[in-house]
PDB file of C-alpha atoms in Angstrom:
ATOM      1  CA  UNK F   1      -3.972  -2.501 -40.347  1.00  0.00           C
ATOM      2  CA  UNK F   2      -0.631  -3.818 -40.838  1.00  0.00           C
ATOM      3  CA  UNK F   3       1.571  -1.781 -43.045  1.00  0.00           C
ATOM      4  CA  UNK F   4       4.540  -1.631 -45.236  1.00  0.00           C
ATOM      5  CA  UNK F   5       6.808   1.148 -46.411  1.00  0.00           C
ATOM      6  CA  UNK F   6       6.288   1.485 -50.622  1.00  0.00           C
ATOM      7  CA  UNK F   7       3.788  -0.228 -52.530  1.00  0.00           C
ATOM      8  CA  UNK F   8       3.761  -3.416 -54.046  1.00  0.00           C
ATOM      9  CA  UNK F   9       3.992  -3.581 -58.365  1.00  0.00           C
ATOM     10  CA  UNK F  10       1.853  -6.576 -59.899  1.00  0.00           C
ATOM     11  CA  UNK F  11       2.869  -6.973 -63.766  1.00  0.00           C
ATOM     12  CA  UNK F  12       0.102  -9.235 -64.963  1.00  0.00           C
ATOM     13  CA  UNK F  13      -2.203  -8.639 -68.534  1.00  0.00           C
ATOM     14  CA  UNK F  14      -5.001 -10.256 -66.678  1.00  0.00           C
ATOM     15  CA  UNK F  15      -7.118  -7.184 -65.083  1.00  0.00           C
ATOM     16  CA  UNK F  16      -9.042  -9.318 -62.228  1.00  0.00           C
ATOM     17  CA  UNK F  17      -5.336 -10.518 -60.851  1.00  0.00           C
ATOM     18  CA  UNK F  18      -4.929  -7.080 -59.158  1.00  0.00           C
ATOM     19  CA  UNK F  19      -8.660  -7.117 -57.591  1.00  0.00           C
ATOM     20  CA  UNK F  20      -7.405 -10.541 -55.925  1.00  0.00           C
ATOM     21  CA  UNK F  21      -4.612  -8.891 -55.303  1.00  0.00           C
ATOM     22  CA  UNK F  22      -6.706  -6.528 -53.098  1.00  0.00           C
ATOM     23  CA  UNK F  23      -8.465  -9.054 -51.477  1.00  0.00           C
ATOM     24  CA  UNK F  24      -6.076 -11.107 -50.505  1.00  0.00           C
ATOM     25  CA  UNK F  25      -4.237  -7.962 -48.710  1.00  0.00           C
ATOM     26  CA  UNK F  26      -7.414  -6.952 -46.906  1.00  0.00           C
ATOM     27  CA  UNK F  27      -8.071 -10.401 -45.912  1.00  0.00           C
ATOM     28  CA  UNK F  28      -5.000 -10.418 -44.305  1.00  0.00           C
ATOM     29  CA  UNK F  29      -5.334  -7.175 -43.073  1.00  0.00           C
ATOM     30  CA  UNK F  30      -2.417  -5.045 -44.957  1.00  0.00           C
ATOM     31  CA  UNK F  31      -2.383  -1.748 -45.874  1.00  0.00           C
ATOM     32  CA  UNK F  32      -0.531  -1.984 -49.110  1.00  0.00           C
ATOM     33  CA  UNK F  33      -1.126  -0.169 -52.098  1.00  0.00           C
ATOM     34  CA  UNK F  34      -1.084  -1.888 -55.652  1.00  0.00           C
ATOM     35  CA  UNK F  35       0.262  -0.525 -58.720  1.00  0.00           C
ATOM     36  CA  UNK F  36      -0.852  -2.489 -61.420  1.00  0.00           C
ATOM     37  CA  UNK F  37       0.608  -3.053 -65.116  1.00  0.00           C
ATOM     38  CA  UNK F  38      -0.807  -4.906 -67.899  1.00  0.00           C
ATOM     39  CA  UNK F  39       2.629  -4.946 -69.727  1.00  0.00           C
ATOM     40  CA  UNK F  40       6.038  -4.890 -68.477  1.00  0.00           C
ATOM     41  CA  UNK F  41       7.556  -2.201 -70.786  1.00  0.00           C
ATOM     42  CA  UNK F  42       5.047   0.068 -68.969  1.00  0.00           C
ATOM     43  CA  UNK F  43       6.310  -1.652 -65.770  1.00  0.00           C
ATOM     44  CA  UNK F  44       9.744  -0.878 -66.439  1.00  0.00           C
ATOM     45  CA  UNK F  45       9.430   2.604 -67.306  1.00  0.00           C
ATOM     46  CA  UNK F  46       7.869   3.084 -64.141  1.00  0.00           C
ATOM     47  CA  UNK F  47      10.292   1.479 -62.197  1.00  0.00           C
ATOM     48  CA  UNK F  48      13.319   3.675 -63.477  1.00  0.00           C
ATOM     49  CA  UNK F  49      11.338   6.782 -62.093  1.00  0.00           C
ATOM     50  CA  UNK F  50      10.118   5.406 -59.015  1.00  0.00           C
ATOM     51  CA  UNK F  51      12.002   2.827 -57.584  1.00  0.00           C
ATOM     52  CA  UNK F  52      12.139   4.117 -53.990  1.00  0.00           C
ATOM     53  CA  UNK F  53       8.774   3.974 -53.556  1.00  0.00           C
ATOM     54  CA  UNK F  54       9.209  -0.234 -54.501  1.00  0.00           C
ATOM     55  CA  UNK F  55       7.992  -2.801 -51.625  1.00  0.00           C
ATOM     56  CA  UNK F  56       7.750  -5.709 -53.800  1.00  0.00           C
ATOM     57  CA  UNK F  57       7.296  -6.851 -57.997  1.00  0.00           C
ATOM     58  CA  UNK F  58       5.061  -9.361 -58.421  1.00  0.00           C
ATOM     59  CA  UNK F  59       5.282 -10.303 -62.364  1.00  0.00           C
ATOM     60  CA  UNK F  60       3.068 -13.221 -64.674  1.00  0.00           C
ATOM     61  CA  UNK F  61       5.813 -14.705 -66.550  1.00  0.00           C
ATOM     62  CA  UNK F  62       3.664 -14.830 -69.938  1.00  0.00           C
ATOM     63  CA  UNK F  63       2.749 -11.417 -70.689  1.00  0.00           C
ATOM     64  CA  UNK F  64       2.898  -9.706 -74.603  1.00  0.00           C
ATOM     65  CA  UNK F  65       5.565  -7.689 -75.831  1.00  0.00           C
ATOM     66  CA  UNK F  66       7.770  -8.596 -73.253  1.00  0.00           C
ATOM     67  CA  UNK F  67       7.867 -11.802 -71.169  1.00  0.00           C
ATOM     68  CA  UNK F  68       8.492 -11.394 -67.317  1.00  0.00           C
ATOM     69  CA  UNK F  69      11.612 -13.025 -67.673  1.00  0.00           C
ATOM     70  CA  UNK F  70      12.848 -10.347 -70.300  1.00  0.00           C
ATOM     71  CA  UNK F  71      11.342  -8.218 -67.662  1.00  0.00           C
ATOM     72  CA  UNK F  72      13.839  -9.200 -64.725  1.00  0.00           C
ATOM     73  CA  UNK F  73      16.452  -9.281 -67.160  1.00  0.00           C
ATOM     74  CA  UNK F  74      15.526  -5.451 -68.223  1.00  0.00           C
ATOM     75  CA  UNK F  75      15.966  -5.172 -64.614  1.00  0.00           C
ATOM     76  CA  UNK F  76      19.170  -6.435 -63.744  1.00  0.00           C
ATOM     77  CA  UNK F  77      20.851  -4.723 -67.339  1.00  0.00           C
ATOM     78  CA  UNK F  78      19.968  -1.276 -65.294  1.00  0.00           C
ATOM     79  CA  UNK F  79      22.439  -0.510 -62.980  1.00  0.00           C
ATOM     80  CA  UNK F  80      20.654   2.257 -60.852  1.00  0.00           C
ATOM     81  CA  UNK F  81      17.481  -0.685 -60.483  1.00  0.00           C
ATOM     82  CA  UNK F  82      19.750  -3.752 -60.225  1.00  0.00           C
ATOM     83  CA  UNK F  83      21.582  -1.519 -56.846  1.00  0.00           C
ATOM     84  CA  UNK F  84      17.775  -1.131 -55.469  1.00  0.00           C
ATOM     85  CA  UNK F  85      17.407  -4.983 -55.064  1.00  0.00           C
ATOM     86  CA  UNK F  86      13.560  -4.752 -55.032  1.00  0.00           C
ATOM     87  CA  UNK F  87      12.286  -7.850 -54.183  1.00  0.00           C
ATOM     88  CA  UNK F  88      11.114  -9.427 -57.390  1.00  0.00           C
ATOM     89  CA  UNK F  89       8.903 -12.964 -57.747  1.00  0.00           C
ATOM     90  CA  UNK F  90       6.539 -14.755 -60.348  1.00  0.00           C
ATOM     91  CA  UNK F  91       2.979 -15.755 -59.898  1.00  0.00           C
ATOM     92  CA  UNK F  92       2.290 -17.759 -62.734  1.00  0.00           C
ATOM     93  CA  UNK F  93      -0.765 -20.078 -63.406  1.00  0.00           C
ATOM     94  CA  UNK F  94       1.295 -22.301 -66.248  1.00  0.00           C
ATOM     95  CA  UNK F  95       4.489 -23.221 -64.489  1.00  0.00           C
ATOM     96  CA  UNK F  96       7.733 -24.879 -66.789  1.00  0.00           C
ATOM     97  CA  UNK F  97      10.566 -26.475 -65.656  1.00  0.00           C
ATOM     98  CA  UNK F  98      13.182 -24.441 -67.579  1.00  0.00           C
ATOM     99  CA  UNK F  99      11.138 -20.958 -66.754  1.00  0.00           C
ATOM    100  CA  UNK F 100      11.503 -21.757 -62.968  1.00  0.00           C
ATOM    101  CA  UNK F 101      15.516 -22.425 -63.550  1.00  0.00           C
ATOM    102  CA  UNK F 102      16.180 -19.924 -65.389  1.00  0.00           C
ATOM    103  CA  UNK F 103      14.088 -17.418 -63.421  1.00  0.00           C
ATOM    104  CA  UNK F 104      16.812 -18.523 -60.317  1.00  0.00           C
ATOM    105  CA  UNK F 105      19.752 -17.823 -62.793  1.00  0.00           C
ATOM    106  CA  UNK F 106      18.595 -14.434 -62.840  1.00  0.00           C
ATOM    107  CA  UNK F 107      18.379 -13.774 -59.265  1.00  0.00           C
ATOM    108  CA  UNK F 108      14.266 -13.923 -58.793  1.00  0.00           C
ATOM    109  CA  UNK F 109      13.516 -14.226 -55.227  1.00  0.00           C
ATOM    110  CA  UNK F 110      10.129 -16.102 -55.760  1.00  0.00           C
ATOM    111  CA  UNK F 111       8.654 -18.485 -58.004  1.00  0.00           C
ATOM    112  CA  UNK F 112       5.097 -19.271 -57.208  1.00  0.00           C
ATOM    113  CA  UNK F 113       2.013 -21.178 -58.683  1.00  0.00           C
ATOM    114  CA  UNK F 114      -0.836 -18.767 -58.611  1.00  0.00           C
ATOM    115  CA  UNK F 115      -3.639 -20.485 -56.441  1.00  0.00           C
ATOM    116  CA  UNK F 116      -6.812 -21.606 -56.970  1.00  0.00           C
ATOM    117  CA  UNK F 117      -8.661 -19.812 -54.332  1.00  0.00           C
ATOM    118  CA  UNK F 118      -8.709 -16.368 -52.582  1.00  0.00           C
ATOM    119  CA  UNK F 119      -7.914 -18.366 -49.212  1.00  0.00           C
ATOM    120  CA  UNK F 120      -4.712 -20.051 -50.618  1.00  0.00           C
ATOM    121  CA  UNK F 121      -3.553 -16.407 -52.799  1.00  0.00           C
ATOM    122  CA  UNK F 122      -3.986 -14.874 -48.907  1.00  0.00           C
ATOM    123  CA  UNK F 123      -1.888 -16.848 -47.353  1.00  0.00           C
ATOM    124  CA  UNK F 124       0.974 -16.811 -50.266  1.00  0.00           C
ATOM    125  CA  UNK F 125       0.898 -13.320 -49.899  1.00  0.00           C
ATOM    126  CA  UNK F 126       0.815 -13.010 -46.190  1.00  0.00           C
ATOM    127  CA  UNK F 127       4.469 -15.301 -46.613  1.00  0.00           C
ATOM    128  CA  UNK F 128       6.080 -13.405 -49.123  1.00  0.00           C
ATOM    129  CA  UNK F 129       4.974  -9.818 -47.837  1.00  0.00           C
ATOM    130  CA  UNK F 130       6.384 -10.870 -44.223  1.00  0.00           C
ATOM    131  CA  UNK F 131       9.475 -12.287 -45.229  1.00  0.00           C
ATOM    132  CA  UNK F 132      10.336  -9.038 -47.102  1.00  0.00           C
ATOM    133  CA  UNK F 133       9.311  -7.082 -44.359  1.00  0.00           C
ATOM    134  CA  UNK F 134      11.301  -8.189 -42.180  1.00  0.00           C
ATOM    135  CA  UNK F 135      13.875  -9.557 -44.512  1.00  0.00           C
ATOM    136  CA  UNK F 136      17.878  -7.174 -43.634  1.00  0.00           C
ATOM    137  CA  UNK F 137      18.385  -5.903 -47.749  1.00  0.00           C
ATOM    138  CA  UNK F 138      19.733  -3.016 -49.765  1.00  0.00           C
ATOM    139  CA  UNK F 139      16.500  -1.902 -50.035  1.00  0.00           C
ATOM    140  CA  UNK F 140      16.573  -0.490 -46.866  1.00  0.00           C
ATOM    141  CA  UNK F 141      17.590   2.173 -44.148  1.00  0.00           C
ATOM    142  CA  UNK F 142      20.234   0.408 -42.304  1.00  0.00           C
ATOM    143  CA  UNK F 143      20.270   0.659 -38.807  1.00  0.00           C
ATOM    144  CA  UNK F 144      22.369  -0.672 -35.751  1.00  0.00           C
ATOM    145  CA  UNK F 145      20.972  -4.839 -35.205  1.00  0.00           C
TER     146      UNK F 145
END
């Protein structure tokens, strides 16, 4: 099993989003374990206690009470979170235009369509969970390169 140091948040009001989730991870063989929100003020207060322990936020953009765009923005307002630099991106199924810009105004590292299939969500995740892996960020122990 391949693994990752922290755990990866999903923000999504849909409760079958973080079985795929799973799926997708085992396909691919990762050991990563899911903490799953169905609102993102819930999401938030965990964050603020438990940031270390962040790999990745994976956020719906259309969620109740608060949007995952008011979400990242919640984010980026709190200084001790914003100096973390989890990795944050969207997974939504009903992509807009101005969502996607403005999601890049506020420093989101990912904006992706969810897929259609278990197949295609495995290999989006394989992508993004490499690339932040191995991606050189705040987020990490620094060491000599």
């Amino acid at each position: 099993m391949k693994e990752v140091k922290g755990k990866i948040i999903l923000i999504d009001d849909e409760e079958y989003e973080k079985k795929l989730l799973n799926e997708s991870l085992k396909d691919r063989n990762w050991a990563i374990e899911i903490d799953h929100f169905n609102r993102s003020s819930e999401a938030l207060e965990y964050l603020r206690d438990n940031a270390d322990d962040i790999f990745l936020i994976i956020s719906d953009m259309d969620m109740p009470e608060m949007n995952g765009m008011e979400l990242k923005k919640k984010i980026d307002e709190d200084e001790a979170l914003r100096k973390k630099s989890i990795p944050f991106v969207f997974a939504s199924g009903d992509i807009k235009e101005e969502q996607v810009k403005e999601a890049y105004e506020y420093r989101v590292q990912g904006y992706f369509k969810k897929p259609s299939s278990l197949e295609d969500l495995s290999e989006m995740i394989e992508r993004v969970v490499e690339y932040w892996q191995t991606c050189i960020h705040p987020n990490k122990k620094f060491t000599h390169y």
